[in-house]
């Protein structure tokens, strides 16, 4: 038995934040019923066609779900949705436009009056109140608003993160808050309203540079792939044109790095580099010395020296390298999930799953489960056909 078997989640979701949160719940065994617009569905379905015609974002965040198409503006569709929630749901998740769920009668206040044990999680850009409540909020915009972009990138130009980290952070806080609310409900019998803000989630993740700039101090500089305040910590070229990522954390490692990697033990006591703040301030000069020492070595030889000195290092992998990563393969982290166009590889969720594997069910086609879900609610096939003709489903 998986941890969340028996828990039903009804979700009005699109894009990434809410779908990522509910996929985590599905991984743990929850039944997740995804409500989508007829004919169109979650607009993330159309972001790209990179996975045999399916969108990469959608495939990533929507396995193990059931797709129910409803036009929530149609009166009968609203009745279906409310019945589904009140008769079956333990959790409702939504990341519709601000105020949209309330207009549909799906606010926590309205739903909890009829079903006090219900957990309702709202995910939005800025939260359910405040002066920014109604602003549109996409991942890049929140990365900017949260200050993340200001400390990411190179000296001449800021950069966003490659993955959708504002969405991911909000999704993970929604996931953890829902788990906590389920535990609480087990003790009290009552549900809870959860209000997740993408801005607040990403600001929490950006709290190190926020505190670094405490009380008017200068924020950490943008230093590309190098660490902003620890040095040497970042990418360095080897003589064969490849790049090695390495990182030092303390003075003991600095001495080992000078001795065993640079083969210049006297550098460890050089006054210019005698502490991390001094090395960070003199990084241009120190980088030149490191690059010169690496110039006669291949990347593999540099890594061999780093490993011998027990200095942390890593390959600068491409996406293609990660697909073939030997560590993921050795630990058996790859499996398959089915999709409307056939089986595709999928990474097992992080964690240990011995003896109780996570749920890895298919990625649903749009509306794939509409008929079966309506049958559960007692709708006859003839009435389902009528509702389809009315474009309610």
Coordinates of C-alpha atoms in Angstrom, one line a residue:
X1 CA 0.0 0.0 0.0
X2 CA 1.3 3.4 -1.0
X3 CA 1.2 6.2 1.6
X4 CA -1.6 8.2 0.0
X5 CA -3.8 5.4 -1.3
X6 CA -7.4 6.2 -0.5
X7 CA -6.8 10.0 -0.8
X8 CA -8.6 11.6 -3.8
X9 CA -7.5 15.0 -5.2
X10 CA -9.6 17.0 -7.6
X11 CA -7.5 19.7 -9.3
X12 CA -8.3 22.6 -11.6
X13 CA -4.8 23.2 -12.8
X14 CA -2.7 24.3 -15.7
X15 CA 0.9 25.1 -16.5
X16 CA 3.5 23.8 -13.9
X17 CA 3.1 24.8 -10.2
X18 CA -0.2 23.0 -9.4
X19 CA 0.4 20.0 -11.8
X20 CA 3.9 19.5 -10.3
X21 CA 2.4 19.5 -6.8
X22 CA -0.4 17.1 -7.6
X23 CA 1.9 14.7 -9.5
X24 CA 3.9 14.3 -6.2
X25 CA 0.6 13.3 -4.5
X26 CA -0.1 10.8 -7.3
X27 CA 3.4 9.4 -7.0
X28 CA 2.6 8.5 -3.4
X29 CA -0.6 6.8 -4.4
X30 CA -3.3 9.5 -4.3
X31 CA -6.0 9.4 -6.9
X32 CA -5.7 12.7 -8.9
X33 CA -8.6 13.8 -11.0
X34 CA -7.5 16.6 -13.4
X35 CA -10.3 18.9 -14.6
X36 CA -9.5 20.3 -18.1
X37 CA -11.2 22.4 -20.7
X38 CA -13.0 20.4 -23.4
X39 CA -11.1 20.4 -26.7
X40 CA -8.1 22.3 -25.3
X41 CA -7.1 21.0 -21.9
X42 CA -4.3 22.3 -19.8
X43 CA -2.5 24.8 -22.0
X44 CA 0.8 23.2 -21.1
X45 CA -0.2 20.4 -23.5
X46 CA 0.6 22.8 -26.3
X47 CA 3.9 24.2 -25.1
X48 CA 6.0 22.0 -27.5
X49 CA 6.0 18.7 -29.2
X50 CA 9.4 17.3 -28.1
X51 CA 8.2 14.0 -26.7
X52 CA 6.9 12.2 -29.7
X53 CA 4.4 15.0 -30.3
X54 CA 3.6 15.6 -26.7
X55 CA 4.8 18.6 -24.6
X56 CA 7.8 18.1 -22.4
X57 CA 6.4 20.1 -19.5
X58 CA 3.1 18.1 -19.6
X59 CA 4.7 14.7 -19.7
X60 CA 6.9 15.6 -16.8
X61 CA 4.1 16.9 -14.5
X62 CA 1.0 14.8 -15.3
X63 CA 1.6 11.1 -15.1
X64 CA -0.7 8.9 -12.9
X65 CA -3.7 11.3 -13.3
X66 CA -7.2 11.0 -14.6
X67 CA -8.3 13.6 -17.1
X68 CA -11.9 14.8 -16.9
X69 CA -13.1 17.5 -19.4
X70 CA -15.6 20.0 -18.1
X71 CA -16.7 23.4 -19.3
X72 CA -17.0 24.8 -15.8
X73 CA -19.1 27.7 -17.2
X74 CA -21.9 25.2 -18.2
X75 CA -24.4 24.8 -15.4
X76 CA -24.4 21.0 -15.5
X77 CA -20.6 20.9 -15.6
X78 CA -20.6 23.0 -12.5
X79 CA -23.0 20.5 -10.8
X80 CA -20.7 17.6 -11.9
X81 CA -17.7 19.3 -10.5
X82 CA -19.3 20.2 -7.1
X83 CA -20.7 16.6 -6.8
X84 CA -17.2 15.2 -7.5
X85 CA -15.7 17.4 -4.8
X86 CA -18.3 16.9 -2.2
X87 CA -18.8 13.2 -2.8
X88 CA -15.2 12.1 -3.4
X89 CA -12.5 14.7 -2.8
X90 CA -10.2 14.9 0.2
X91 CA -8.2 17.7 -1.4
X92 CA -8.9 20.4 -3.9
X93 CA -6.0 22.1 -5.7
X94 CA -6.4 25.1 -8.1
X95 CA -4.2 27.6 -9.8
X96 CA -6.8 29.4 -11.8
X97 CA -6.7 33.2 -12.3
X98 CA -7.1 35.1 -9.0
X99 CA -10.7 35.1 -7.9
X100 CA -11.9 32.5 -10.6
X101 CA -12.3 29.6 -8.2
X102 CA -14.4 31.8 -5.8
X103 CA -16.6 32.9 -8.7
X104 CA -17.3 29.2 -9.4
X105 CA -18.2 28.6 -5.8
X106 CA -15.0 26.7 -5.1
X107 CA -13.5 28.8 -2.4
X108 CA -12.5 27.2 0.9
X109 CA -15.2 29.2 2.7
X110 CA -17.9 27.8 0.4
X111 CA -16.7 24.3 0.1
X112 CA -15.8 23.8 3.8
X113 CA -19.3 24.8 4.9
X114 CA -20.6 21.8 3.1
X115 CA -17.6 19.5 3.8
X116 CA -15.5 20.7 6.8
X117 CA -12.9 17.9 6.4
X118 CA -12.0 19.2 2.9
X119 CA -8.4 20.5 2.3
X120 CA -8.3 23.3 -0.3
X121 CA -5.0 24.5 -1.7
X122 CA -4.9 27.7 -3.8
X123 CA -1.7 28.4 -5.8
X124 CA -1.1 31.8 -7.3
X125 CA 1.6 34.2 -8.2
X126 CA 1.3 36.6 -5.2
X127 CA -1.3 35.1 -2.8
X128 CA -5.0 35.6 -2.2
X129 CA -4.7 39.2 -1.0
X130 CA -2.4 42.2 -1.1
X131 CA -1.8 44.8 -3.8
X132 CA -0.2 42.3 -6.2
X133 CA -3.0 39.8 -5.9
X134 CA -4.4 40.3 -9.4
X135 CA -1.1 40.6 -11.3
X136 CA -0.4 38.0 -13.9
X137 CA 2.4 35.8 -12.7
X138 CA 4.5 33.5 -14.9
X139 CA 7.7 31.8 -13.8
X140 CA 10.2 34.2 -15.4
X141 CA 8.2 37.2 -14.0
X142 CA 8.3 35.7 -10.4
X143 CA 12.0 34.9 -10.8
X144 CA 12.5 38.6 -11.5
X145 CA 10.1 39.9 -8.8
X146 CA 11.7 37.6 -6.2
X147 CA 15.2 39.0 -6.9
X148 CA 16.5 35.7 -8.2
X149 CA 17.4 37.1 -11.6
X150 CA 19.3 40.0 -10.0
X151 CA 21.9 37.5 -8.5
X152 CA 22.0 35.0 -11.4
X153 CA 23.9 35.3 -14.6
X154 CA 27.2 37.0 -15.5
X155 CA 28.6 40.3 -14.5
X156 CA 27.2 42.0 -17.6
X157 CA 23.8 40.5 -17.9
X158 CA 21.3 38.8 -15.5
X159 CA 19.8 35.4 -16.3
X160 CA 16.9 33.3 -15.4
X161 CA 17.2 29.7 -14.2
X162 CA 16.8 27.1 -16.9
X163 CA 14.1 25.1 -15.1
X164 CA 10.9 26.7 -13.9
X165 CA 12.1 27.2 -10.3
X166 CA 9.3 29.6 -9.3
X167 CA 6.7 27.1 -10.3
X168 CA 8.7 24.2 -8.8
X169 CA 9.2 25.9 -5.5
X170 CA 5.5 26.8 -5.2
X171 CA 4.6 23.2 -6.2
X172 CA 6.8 21.7 -3.6
X173 CA 5.5 24.0 -0.8
X174 CA 1.9 23.1 -1.9
X175 CA 2.9 19.4 -1.7
X176 CA 4.4 19.6 1.8
X177 CA 1.6 21.8 3.1
X178 CA -1.0 19.3 1.8
X179 CA 0.8 16.4 3.4
X180 CA 0.8 18.4 6.7
X181 CA -2.9 19.2 6.4
X182 CA -3.7 15.5 5.8
X183 CA -1.7 14.7 9.0
X184 CA -3.6 17.4 10.9
X185 CA -6.9 16.2 9.6
X186 CA -6.1 12.8 10.9
X187 CA -5.9 14.3 14.4
X188 CA -8.7 16.9 14.3
X189 CA -11.1 15.6 11.6
X190 CA -11.1 19.1 10.0
X191 CA -9.6 20.3 6.7
X192 CA -7.6 23.4 6.1
X193 CA -7.2 26.3 3.6
X194 CA -3.7 26.5 2.1
X195 CA -2.6 29.7 0.3
X196 CA 0.6 29.2 -1.7
X197 CA 2.3 32.2 -3.3
X198 CA 5.0 31.7 -6.0
X199 CA 6.6 34.9 -4.9
X200 CA 6.9 33.8 -1.2
X201 CA 8.1 30.3 -2.2
X202 CA 10.9 31.6 -4.4
X203 CA 11.9 34.4 -1.9
X204 CA 12.3 31.6 0.7
X205 CA 14.6 29.8 -1.8
X206 CA 16.5 33.0 -2.3
X207 CA 17.0 33.8 1.3
X208 CA 20.8 33.3 1.3
X209 CA 21.5 36.3 -1.0
X210 CA 18.7 38.1 0.8
X211 CA 20.5 37.8 4.1
X212 CA 23.8 38.4 2.4
X213 CA 22.4 41.9 1.5
X214 CA 21.1 42.4 5.0
X215 CA 20.7 45.9 6.4
X216 CA 21.7 47.6 3.1
X217 CA 24.8 45.6 2.5
X218 CA 25.8 44.9 -1.1
X219 CA 24.2 41.8 -2.6
X220 CA 26.3 38.9 -3.9
X221 CA 27.7 39.8 -7.4
X222 CA 26.6 37.8 -10.5
X223 CA 29.4 35.4 -11.2
X224 CA 28.0 33.1 -13.9
X225 CA 28.5 29.5 -12.9
X226 CA 31.0 30.4 -10.2
X227 CA 30.0 30.8 -6.6
X228 CA 29.4 34.4 -5.7
X229 CA 31.2 34.4 -2.4
X230 CA 33.4 31.2 -2.2
X231 CA 36.5 30.8 -4.4
X232 CA 37.7 28.8 -6.2
X233 CA 34.3 27.3 -6.7
X234 CA 33.1 27.0 -10.3
X235 CA 34.1 26.0 -13.8
X236 CA 37.7 26.0 -15.0
X237 CA 38.9 25.0 -18.5
X238 CA 41.4 22.2 -19.0
X239 CA 44.0 21.9 -21.7
X240 CA 41.8 19.7 -23.9
X241 CA 39.1 22.3 -24.2
X242 CA 36.7 20.6 -21.7
X243 CA 35.5 22.2 -18.5
X244 CA 35.8 20.9 -14.9
X245 CA 33.6 22.1 -12.1
X246 CA 35.2 22.2 -8.7
X247 CA 34.6 23.6 -5.3
X248 CA 36.6 24.3 -2.1
X249 CA 34.9 24.8 1.3
X250 CA 37.7 25.5 3.8
X251 CA 41.4 26.1 4.4
X252 CA 42.3 22.5 4.7
X253 CA 40.9 21.9 1.2
X254 CA 42.7 25.0 0.0
X255 CA 46.1 23.6 1.2
X256 CA 45.3 20.2 -0.4
X257 CA 44.3 21.8 -3.7
X258 CA 47.6 23.8 -3.9
X259 CA 49.7 20.7 -3.0
X260 CA 48.1 17.9 -4.9
X261 CA 46.2 19.6 -7.7
X262 CA 48.1 22.7 -8.6
X263 CA 51.4 21.1 -7.5
X264 CA 52.3 24.5 -6.0
X265 CA 52.2 23.9 -2.2
X266 CA 53.8 27.3 -1.5
X267 CA 50.6 29.0 -2.8
X268 CA 48.7 27.8 0.2
X269 CA 50.5 30.3 2.4
X270 CA 50.6 33.2 -0.1
X271 CA 49.2 36.2 1.7
X272 CA 47.1 37.2 -1.3
X273 CA 45.0 34.0 -0.9
X274 CA 45.3 33.3 2.8
X275 CA 41.5 33.2 3.4
X276 CA 38.3 32.7 1.4
X277 CA 37.4 36.4 1.5
X278 CA 40.9 37.2 0.1
X279 CA 40.7 34.5 -2.5
X280 CA 37.2 35.7 -3.6
X281 CA 38.5 39.3 -3.8
X282 CA 41.5 38.2 -5.9
X283 CA 39.6 35.7 -8.0
X284 CA 40.9 37.2 -11.3
X285 CA 44.5 36.7 -10.3
X286 CA 43.9 33.3 -8.8
X287 CA 41.9 32.1 -11.7
X288 CA 44.8 32.9 -14.1
X289 CA 47.1 30.7 -11.9
X290 CA 44.6 27.8 -11.9
X291 CA 43.9 28.0 -15.6
X292 CA 47.7 28.1 -16.3
X293 CA 48.2 25.0 -14.1
X294 CA 45.4 23.1 -15.9
X295 CA 46.5 24.1 -19.4
X296 CA 48.8 21.1 -19.7
X297 CA 46.3 18.6 -18.5
X298 CA 43.2 17.0 -19.9
X299 CA 39.9 17.3 -18.0
X300 CA 40.2 13.7 -17.0
X301 CA 43.7 14.3 -15.6
X302 CA 42.4 17.3 -13.6
X303 CA 39.5 15.2 -12.2
X304 CA 42.0 12.5 -11.3
X305 CA 44.1 15.0 -9.3
X306 CA 41.0 16.5 -7.6
X307 CA 39.7 13.0 -6.6
X308 CA 43.1 12.2 -5.2
X309 CA 43.0 15.3 -3.1
X310 CA 39.4 14.6 -2.2
X311 CA 38.3 18.0 -3.7
X312 CA 34.7 18.1 -4.8
X313 CA 34.3 18.1 -8.5
X314 CA 31.7 17.4 -11.2
X315 CA 31.3 17.0 -14.9
X316 CA 29.6 19.9 -16.8
X317 CA 27.0 17.5 -18.4
X318 CA 24.7 18.2 -21.2
X319 CA 21.1 17.0 -21.2
X320 CA 22.2 14.1 -23.4
X321 CA 24.9 13.2 -20.9
X322 CA 22.3 13.1 -18.1
X323 CA 20.1 10.7 -20.0
X324 CA 23.1 8.3 -20.0
X325 CA 24.4 9.2 -16.5
X326 CA 26.1 6.1 -15.1
X327 CA 25.0 6.9 -11.5
X328 CA 21.4 7.0 -12.3
X329 CA 21.7 3.8 -14.3
X330 CA 23.6 2.0 -11.6
X331 CA 21.0 2.9 -9.0
X332 CA 18.1 1.7 -11.2
X333 CA 16.5 5.1 -11.3
X334 CA 15.0 4.8 -14.7
X335 CA 11.6 3.1 -15.5
X336 CA 8.9 3.7 -18.1
X337 CA 5.5 5.2 -18.1
X338 CA 2.8 4.8 -20.7
X339 CA 1.4 7.7 -22.7
X340 CA -1.1 8.2 -25.5
X341 CA 1.8 7.7 -28.0
X342 CA 3.5 4.7 -26.3
X343 CA 5.9 4.1 -23.4
X344 CA 8.6 6.6 -22.6
X345 CA 11.4 6.6 -20.0
X346 CA 10.7 8.2 -16.7
X347 CA 12.9 8.9 -13.6
X348 CA 11.7 7.5 -10.4
X349 CA 10.8 10.2 -7.8
X350 CA 13.7 10.9 -5.4
X351 CA 13.7 8.7 -2.3
X352 CA 13.9 5.1 -1.4
X353 CA 11.1 2.9 -2.8
X354 CA 12.2 -0.6 -2.0
X355 CA 9.2 -2.9 -1.6
X356 CA 6.7 -0.1 -2.2
X357 CA 7.4 1.5 -5.6
X358 CA 5.9 4.9 -6.4
X359 CA 2.9 5.1 -8.7
X360 CA 4.1 5.4 -12.2
X361 CA 0.8 5.2 -14.2
X362 CA 0.2 6.7 -17.7
X363 CA 0.1 10.3 -18.8
X364 CA -3.6 10.8 -19.7
X365 CA -5.0 11.8 -23.0
X366 CA -7.3 14.8 -22.9
X367 CA -10.6 13.7 -21.4
X368 CA -9.6 10.1 -21.3
X369 CA -11.4 9.4 -18.1
X370 CA -14.5 11.6 -18.5
X371 CA -17.0 8.8 -19.3
X372 CA -15.8 6.5 -16.4
X373 CA -15.8 9.3 -13.9
X374 CA -19.3 10.4 -14.9
X375 CA -20.4 6.8 -14.6
X376 CA -19.1 6.8 -11.0
X377 CA -21.4 9.7 -10.3
X378 CA -24.4 7.8 -11.8
X379 CA -24.6 9.3 -15.2
X380 CA -26.1 7.0 -17.9
X381 CA -24.2 6.7 -21.2
X382 CA -27.1 8.4 -23.0
X383 CA -26.9 11.5 -20.7
X384 CA -23.1 11.5 -21.1
X385 CA -23.6 11.6 -24.9
X386 CA -26.1 14.5 -24.5
X387 CA -23.6 16.5 -22.3
X388 CA -20.9 15.9 -24.9
X389 CA -23.3 17.2 -27.6
X390 CA -23.9 20.3 -25.4
X391 CA -20.1 20.7 -25.1
X392 CA -20.4 20.6 -21.4
X393 CA -17.8 17.9 -21.3

